[in-house]
mmCIF file of C-alpha atoms in Angstrom:
data_model
loop_
_atom_site.group_PDB
_atom_site.id
_atom_site.type_symbol
_atom_site.label_atom_id
_atom_site.label_comp_id
_atom_site.label_asym_id
_atom_site.label_seq_id
_atom_site.Cartn_x
_atom_site.Cartn_y
_atom_site.Cartn_z
ATOM 1 C CA MET A 7 7.454 -16.423 14.991
ATOM 2 C CA ALA A 8 5.917 -13.184 13.651
ATOM 3 C CA THR A 9 3.510 -12.384 10.902
ATOM 4 C CA MET A 10 3.154 -10.080 8.831
ATOM 5 C CA ILE A 11 0.981 -9.226 6.160
ATOM 6 C CA THR A 12 -0.045 -7.485 2.927
ATOM 7 C CA MET A 13 -3.117 -5.792 1.667
ATOM 8 C CA ALA A 14 -5.097 -9.259 2.105
ATOM 9 C CA VAL A 15 -6.775 -7.612 4.863
ATOM 10 C CA GLY A 16 -8.496 -4.691 3.209
ATOM 11 C CA SER A 17 -11.478 -5.814 0.379
ATOM 12 C CA ASN A 18 -10.263 -5.389 -3.330
ATOM 13 C CA THR A 19 -13.875 -3.663 -3.435
ATOM 14 C CA SER A 20 -12.842 -0.403 -1.370
ATOM 15 C CA LEU A 21 -9.448 0.521 -2.753
ATOM 16 C CA GLN A 22 -11.608 0.304 -6.484
ATOM 17 C CA ASP A 23 -14.980 2.097 -5.292
ATOM 18 C CA VAL A 24 -14.108 3.494 -2.664
ATOM 19 C CA LEU A 25 -10.089 4.934 -2.053
ATOM 20 C CA PHE A 26 -9.558 5.607 -5.946
ATOM 21 C CA PRO A 27 -12.604 6.788 -7.415
ATOM 22 C CA TYR A 28 -11.921 9.708 -4.045
ATOM 23 C CA ILE A 29 -8.472 10.439 -5.666
ATOM 24 C CA ARG A 30 -9.939 10.461 -8.737
ATOM 25 C CA GLN A 31 -12.934 12.637 -7.727
ATOM 26 C CA ASN A 32 -10.698 14.994 -5.526
ATOM 27 C CA LEU A 33 -7.396 15.430 -6.914
ATOM 28 C CA ILE A 34 -7.803 18.644 -9.027
ATOM 29 C CA ARG A 35 -8.964 20.789 -5.571
ATOM 30 C CA TYR A 36 -6.859 19.044 -3.451
ATOM 31 C CA VAL A 37 -4.324 20.350 -5.575
ATOM 32 C CA LYS A 38 -5.292 23.372 -6.230
ATOM 33 C CA ASP A 39 -6.079 24.263 -1.832
ATOM 34 C CA HIS A 40 -3.174 23.037 -0.940
ATOM 35 C CA TRP A 41 -0.944 24.733 -4.153
ATOM 36 C CA LYS A 42 2.521 26.487 -2.388
ATOM 37 C CA ASN A 43 1.347 23.934 0.726
ATOM 38 C CA ALA A 44 4.926 22.903 1.792
ATOM 39 C CA GLU A 45 4.199 19.386 1.685
ATOM 40 C CA LEU A 46 2.381 18.947 -0.986
ATOM 41 C CA ILE A 47 6.253 21.052 -2.931
ATOM 42 C CA LYS A 48 7.516 17.890 -1.965
ATOM 43 C CA ASP A 49 5.126 15.799 -2.924
ATOM 44 C CA ILE A 50 5.032 16.953 -6.354
ATOM 45 C CA ASP A 51 9.431 16.982 -6.447
ATOM 46 C CA SER A 52 9.060 13.295 -5.419
ATOM 47 C CA LEU A 53 6.706 12.999 -8.971
ATOM 48 C CA ARG A 54 8.486 14.578 -10.700
ATOM 49 C CA MET A 55 11.699 12.572 -9.856
ATOM 50 C CA GLN A 56 10.184 9.919 -10.928
ATOM 51 C CA ALA A 57 9.139 10.950 -14.056
ATOM 52 C CA VAL A 58 11.968 11.942 -15.212
ATOM 53 C CA GLU A 59 13.325 8.275 -13.751
ATOM 54 C CA ASP A 60 10.537 6.924 -15.515
ATOM 55 C CA LEU A 61 11.824 8.318 -18.861
ATOM 56 C CA LYS A 62 15.479 7.483 -18.371
ATOM 57 C CA ASN A 63 14.286 3.865 -18.663
ATOM 58 C CA GLY A 64 12.264 3.892 -21.292
ATOM 59 C CA LEU A 65 8.365 4.787 -20.318
ATOM 60 C CA ASN A 66 6.278 7.579 -21.582
ATOM 61 C CA VAL A 67 4.805 9.272 -19.115
ATOM 62 C CA VAL A 68 4.040 13.249 -18.145
ATOM 63 C CA GLN A 69 6.481 15.061 -17.599
ATOM 64 C CA ILE A 70 6.559 17.838 -14.265
ATOM 65 C CA PRO A 71 7.933 21.526 -15.180
ATOM 66 C CA ASP A 72 9.574 22.932 -12.118
ATOM 67 C CA ILE A 73 7.603 24.933 -9.656
ATOM 68 C CA ASP A 74 8.761 28.376 -10.754
ATOM 69 C CA GLU A 75 6.218 27.207 -13.991
ATOM 70 C CA GLU A 76 3.268 28.834 -14.927
ATOM 71 C CA GLU A 77 1.210 27.706 -12.760
ATOM 72 C CA ASP A 78 -1.940 26.425 -15.017
ATOM 73 C CA ARG A 79 0.650 24.345 -16.454
ATOM 74 C CA LEU A 80 2.349 22.565 -13.896
ATOM 75 C CA GLN A 81 -0.864 21.691 -12.094
ATOM 76 C CA GLU A 82 -2.306 19.752 -15.260
ATOM 77 C CA ALA A 83 0.886 18.039 -15.617
ATOM 78 C CA ILE A 84 0.791 17.250 -12.050
ATOM 79 C CA ILE A 85 -2.916 15.213 -12.628
ATOM 80 C CA THR A 86 -2.326 14.404 -15.906
ATOM 81 C CA ASN A 87 0.822 12.348 -14.461
ATOM 82 C CA VAL A 88 -0.990 10.623 -11.247
ATOM 83 C CA PHE A 89 -3.956 9.949 -13.484
ATOM 84 C CA ASP A 90 -1.877 7.803 -15.884
ATOM 85 C CA GLN A 91 -0.551 5.923 -12.611
ATOM 86 C CA MET A 92 -2.781 4.863 -11.711
ATOM 87 C CA ASP A 93 -4.467 3.737 -15.048
ATOM 88 C CA ALA A 94 -1.725 1.512 -15.563
ATOM 89 C CA ASP A 95 -1.879 0.956 -11.853
ATOM 90 C CA ARG A 96 1.567 1.599 -10.857
ATOM 91 C CA LYS A 97 2.934 1.485 -7.692
ATOM 92 C CA THR A 98 4.943 4.525 -7.049
ATOM 93 C CA THR A 99 6.347 5.377 -3.795
ATOM 94 C CA ALA A 100 5.966 9.107 -5.300
ATOM 95 C CA LEU A 101 2.624 7.952 -6.378
ATOM 96 C CA LYS A 102 1.822 6.315 -2.800
ATOM 97 C CA GLN A 103 2.964 9.289 -0.920
ATOM 98 C CA LEU A 104 0.472 11.848 -3.110
ATOM 99 C CA GLN A 105 -2.480 9.905 -2.311
ATOM 100 C CA GLY A 106 -2.045 9.330 1.383
ATOM 101 C CA HIS A 107 -2.424 12.671 2.280
ATOM 102 C CA ILE A 108 -5.208 12.918 0.203
ATOM 103 C CA TRP A 109 -7.031 10.088 2.434
ATOM 104 C CA ARG A 110 -5.347 11.309 5.761
ATOM 105 C CA GLU A 111 -7.544 14.630 5.304
ATOM 106 C CA ALA A 112 -10.694 12.457 4.196
ATOM 107 C CA TYR A 113 -10.397 10.238 7.288
ATOM 108 C CA HIS A 114 -9.629 13.263 9.721
ATOM 109 C CA SER A 115 -13.291 15.196 7.875
ATOM 110 C CA GLY A 116 -14.917 11.327 8.498
ATOM 111 C CA LYS A 117 -15.230 11.411 5.056
ATOM 112 C CA ILE A 118 -13.786 7.564 4.230
ATOM 113 C CA GLU A 119 -13.118 4.904 6.703
ATOM 114 C CA GLY A 120 -10.941 1.577 6.897
ATOM 115 C CA HIS A 121 -12.618 -1.530 5.587
ATOM 116 C CA VAL A 122 -11.602 -4.147 6.528
ATOM 117 C CA TYR A 123 -12.680 -8.685 6.009
ATOM 118 C CA GLU A 124 -14.314 -9.375 8.772
ATOM 119 C CA ASP A 125 -11.665 -12.136 10.119
ATOM 120 C CA VAL A 126 -9.069 -9.670 10.497
ATOM 121 C CA MET A 127 -9.800 -8.193 14.406
ATOM 122 C CA PRO A 128 -10.254 -11.642 15.508
ATOM 123 C CA ALA A 129 -7.118 -12.553 14.284
ATOM 124 C CA LEU A 130 -5.025 -9.673 15.013
ATOM 125 C CA LYS A 131 -6.489 -10.046 18.925
ATOM 126 C CA SER A 132 -6.053 -13.587 19.004
ATOM 127 C CA TRP A 133 -1.723 -12.630 17.824
ATOM 128 C CA LYS A 134 -1.651 -9.706 19.437
ATOM 129 C CA THR A 135 -2.688 -11.959 23.244
ATOM 130 C CA ALA A 136 -0.922 -15.152 22.044
ATOM 131 C CA GLY A 137 2.601 -12.941 22.083
ATOM 132 C CA LYS A 138 3.014 -12.809 18.377
ATOM 133 C CA HIS A 139 4.209 -9.682 16.465
ATOM 134 C CA VAL A 140 2.545 -8.649 13.757
ATOM 135 C CA TYR A 141 3.791 -6.189 10.837
ATOM 136 C CA ILE A 142 2.117 -4.302 7.800
ATOM 137 C CA TYR A 143 4.548 -4.470 4.536
ATOM 138 C CA SER A 144 1.971 -2.616 1.821
ATOM 139 C CA SER A 145 2.264 -0.196 -2.108
ATOM 140 C CA GLY A 146 1.049 1.954 0.012
ATOM 141 C CA SER A 147 2.944 4.700 2.430
ATOM 142 C CA VAL A 148 2.694 3.712 5.940
ATOM 143 C CA GLU A 149 1.316 6.853 6.603
ATOM 144 C CA ALA A 150 -1.768 5.725 4.646
ATOM 145 C CA GLN A 151 -1.583 2.252 6.092
ATOM 146 C CA LYS A 152 -1.764 4.017 9.795
ATOM 147 C CA LEU A 153 -4.664 5.634 8.400
ATOM 148 C CA LEU A 154 -6.625 2.579 7.318
ATOM 149 C CA PHE A 155 -6.441 0.466 10.244
ATOM 150 C CA GLY A 156 -6.337 3.785 12.527
ATOM 151 C CA ALA A 157 -10.518 4.319 11.673
ATOM 152 C CA THR A 158 -12.041 0.931 10.618
ATOM 153 C CA THR A 159 -14.993 -0.140 10.113
ATOM 154 C CA TYR A 160 -14.546 -2.118 13.416
ATOM 155 C CA GLY A 161 -12.187 0.456 15.203
ATOM 156 C CA ASN A 162 -8.608 1.278 15.913
ATOM 157 C CA LEU A 163 -6.848 -1.961 15.125
ATOM 158 C CA LEU A 164 -3.113 -0.351 15.649
ATOM 159 C CA GLN A 165 -3.604 -1.479 18.740
ATOM 160 C CA PHE A 166 -2.913 -5.229 17.466
ATOM 161 C CA ILE A 167 0.271 -3.704 14.662
ATOM 162 C CA ASP A 168 3.958 -3.794 15.904
ATOM 163 C CA GLY A 169 5.010 -1.945 12.422
ATOM 164 C CA HIS A 170 4.651 -1.312 8.436
ATOM 165 C CA PHE A 171 7.160 -0.939 5.713
ATOM 166 C CA ASP A 172 6.014 0.694 2.214
ATOM 167 C CA THR A 173 8.073 0.204 -0.742
ATOM 168 C CA ASN A 174 10.495 2.780 0.980
ATOM 169 C CA ILE A 175 12.318 -0.971 2.083
ATOM 170 C CA GLY A 176 12.090 -2.076 -1.508
ATOM 171 C CA PRO A 177 9.665 -3.250 -4.244
ATOM 172 C CA LYS A 178 7.160 -5.965 -3.014
ATOM 173 C CA LYS A 179 8.090 -8.347 -6.096
ATOM 174 C CA GLU A 180 11.891 -8.238 -4.820
ATOM 175 C CA SER A 181 13.148 -10.686 -2.815
ATOM 176 C CA THR A 182 15.482 -8.489 -1.185
ATOM 177 C CA SER A 183 13.201 -6.035 0.305
ATOM 178 C CA TYR A 184 12.040 -9.175 2.440
ATOM 179 C CA THR A 185 16.027 -9.383 3.535
ATOM 180 C CA LYS A 186 15.531 -5.537 4.605
ATOM 181 C CA ILE A 187 12.407 -6.358 6.853
ATOM 182 C CA ALA A 188 13.222 -9.140 8.540
ATOM 183 C CA ASN A 189 16.819 -7.816 9.468
ATOM 184 C CA GLU A 190 14.613 -4.524 10.743
ATOM 185 C CA CYS A 191 12.183 -6.740 12.575
ATOM 186 C CA GLY A 192 15.096 -8.512 14.464
ATOM 187 C CA TYR A 193 13.734 -12.115 12.593
ATOM 188 C CA GLN A 194 15.866 -14.081 10.725
ATOM 189 C CA ALA A 195 14.079 -15.231 7.962
ATOM 190 C CA HIS A 196 12.453 -18.850 8.739
ATOM 191 C CA GLN A 197 10.820 -17.117 11.787
ATOM 192 C CA ILE A 198 8.362 -14.967 9.442
ATOM 193 C CA LEU A 199 5.167 -16.027 7.877
ATOM 194 C CA PHE A 200 3.561 -13.774 4.527
ATOM 195 C CA LEU A 201 0.941 -13.892 4.007
ATOM 196 C CA THR A 202 -0.046 -12.539 0.659
ATOM 197 C CA ASP A 203 -2.815 -12.570 -1.557
ATOM 198 C CA ILE A 204 -0.362 -12.419 -4.805
ATOM 199 C CA PRO A 205 1.593 -15.441 -5.709
ATOM 200 C CA GLU A 206 5.045 -13.264 -6.955
ATOM 201 C CA GLU A 207 4.795 -11.070 -3.462
ATOM 202 C CA SER A 208 4.771 -14.774 -1.779
ATOM 203 C CA GLN A 209 7.836 -16.085 -4.527
ATOM 204 C CA ALA A 210 9.657 -13.123 -3.717
ATOM 205 C CA ALA A 211 9.445 -13.268 0.619
ATOM 206 C CA LYS A 212 9.336 -17.659 -0.693
ATOM 207 C CA ASN A 213 13.214 -16.730 -1.957
ATOM 208 C CA ALA A 214 14.341 -14.680 0.983
ATOM 209 C CA GLY A 215 13.790 -17.674 3.222
ATOM 210 C CA MET A 216 10.471 -16.920 4.739
ATOM 211 C CA LYS A 217 6.952 -18.991 5.178
ATOM 212 C CA THR A 218 4.695 -17.404 3.236
ATOM 213 C CA THR A 219 1.018 -18.797 2.457
ATOM 214 C CA LEU A 220 -1.032 -16.876 0.156
ATOM 215 C CA VAL A 221 -4.931 -15.392 0.497
ATOM 216 C CA SER A 222 -7.616 -15.710 -1.806
ATOM 217 C CA ARG A 223 -9.894 -12.847 -1.056
ATOM 218 C CA GLU A 224 -13.466 -12.887 -2.437
ATOM 219 C CA GLY A 225 -13.730 -11.090 -6.305
ATOM 220 C CA ASN A 226 -9.702 -11.851 -6.564
ATOM 221 C CA LYS A 227 -8.271 -13.420 -9.607
ATOM 222 C CA SER A 228 -8.562 -17.621 -9.062
ATOM 223 C CA LEU A 229 -5.280 -19.032 -8.277
ATOM 224 C CA CYS A 230 -4.275 -21.651 -10.155
ATOM 225 C CA GLU A 231 -3.853 -25.585 -8.936
ATOM 226 C CA GLU A 232 0.534 -24.945 -9.456
ATOM 227 C CA VAL A 233 0.546 -21.856 -7.369
ATOM 228 C CA VAL A 234 -1.739 -23.300 -4.852
ATOM 229 C CA LYS A 235 0.271 -26.343 -4.473
ATOM 230 C CA GLU A 236 3.899 -24.080 -3.840
ATOM 231 C CA PHE A 237 2.280 -21.909 -1.271
ATOM 232 C CA GLY A 238 -0.506 -23.252 0.105
ATOM 233 C CA GLU A 239 -3.710 -20.834 0.393
ATOM 234 C CA VAL A 240 -6.485 -19.988 3.112
ATOM 235 C CA LYS A 241 -9.496 -18.217 2.075
ATOM 236 C CA SER A 242 -9.798 -16.450 5.871
ATOM 237 C CA PHE A 243 -7.246 -15.783 8.697
ATOM 238 C CA ASP A 244 -9.156 -17.962 11.403
ATOM 239 C CA GLN A 245 -7.630 -21.076 8.750
ATOM 240 C CA ILE A 246 -3.983 -20.077 10.079
ATOM 241 C CA SER A 247 -2.455 -21.455 12.745
ATOM 242 C CA LEU A 248 1.251 -19.458 14.480
ATOM 243 C CA LEU A 249 2.992 -21.546 16.258
#
């Protein structure tokens, strides 16, 4: 059996109190410092295309001018667009790509490190020793995932992880995404246990044929009895037995 984990490994406190605030505090500086950098230009292009698509879908979002527009006007549009997406808790690939690049700089400089729950490392190590394969599927970019797991408060955990997926494979609440992941991992869907703290993701994975279990972490929204009955619930990875 393979195990696929969504971000039920790192605390929401880390995201809300460290990672997201870092973006808000450093976005303007990052954009100005990396202006005309090829990677940032690509990130801006992705944000622009997402904004155009949003407009087609009836969303009132700030549009990003062409790169040859007046510099201050373009930078203001980029910053407003990113902050608006974050305020709306959107998880677009374009947003997550840019965030990952900003976090990369912070991880490499030692300004931030990845916070994971204390039960994560022992579980990953145990599953790896038992010959199980572990994959991460997150709305955060693959690069951001590798940065987090490569520099956690418990050390480098990448050695325990066999692969990473982000929303380039598809939205996390659509069953086709999980079918694609199973195919890429070389498993039948029923051979995969999917762990998440979000019922809608659990439902999508179940619809694709995967086994699912909800992970209830401190600070998360409480799960109703019906949802727990449908998917099961654990509060720690040490409660999970992989056969």
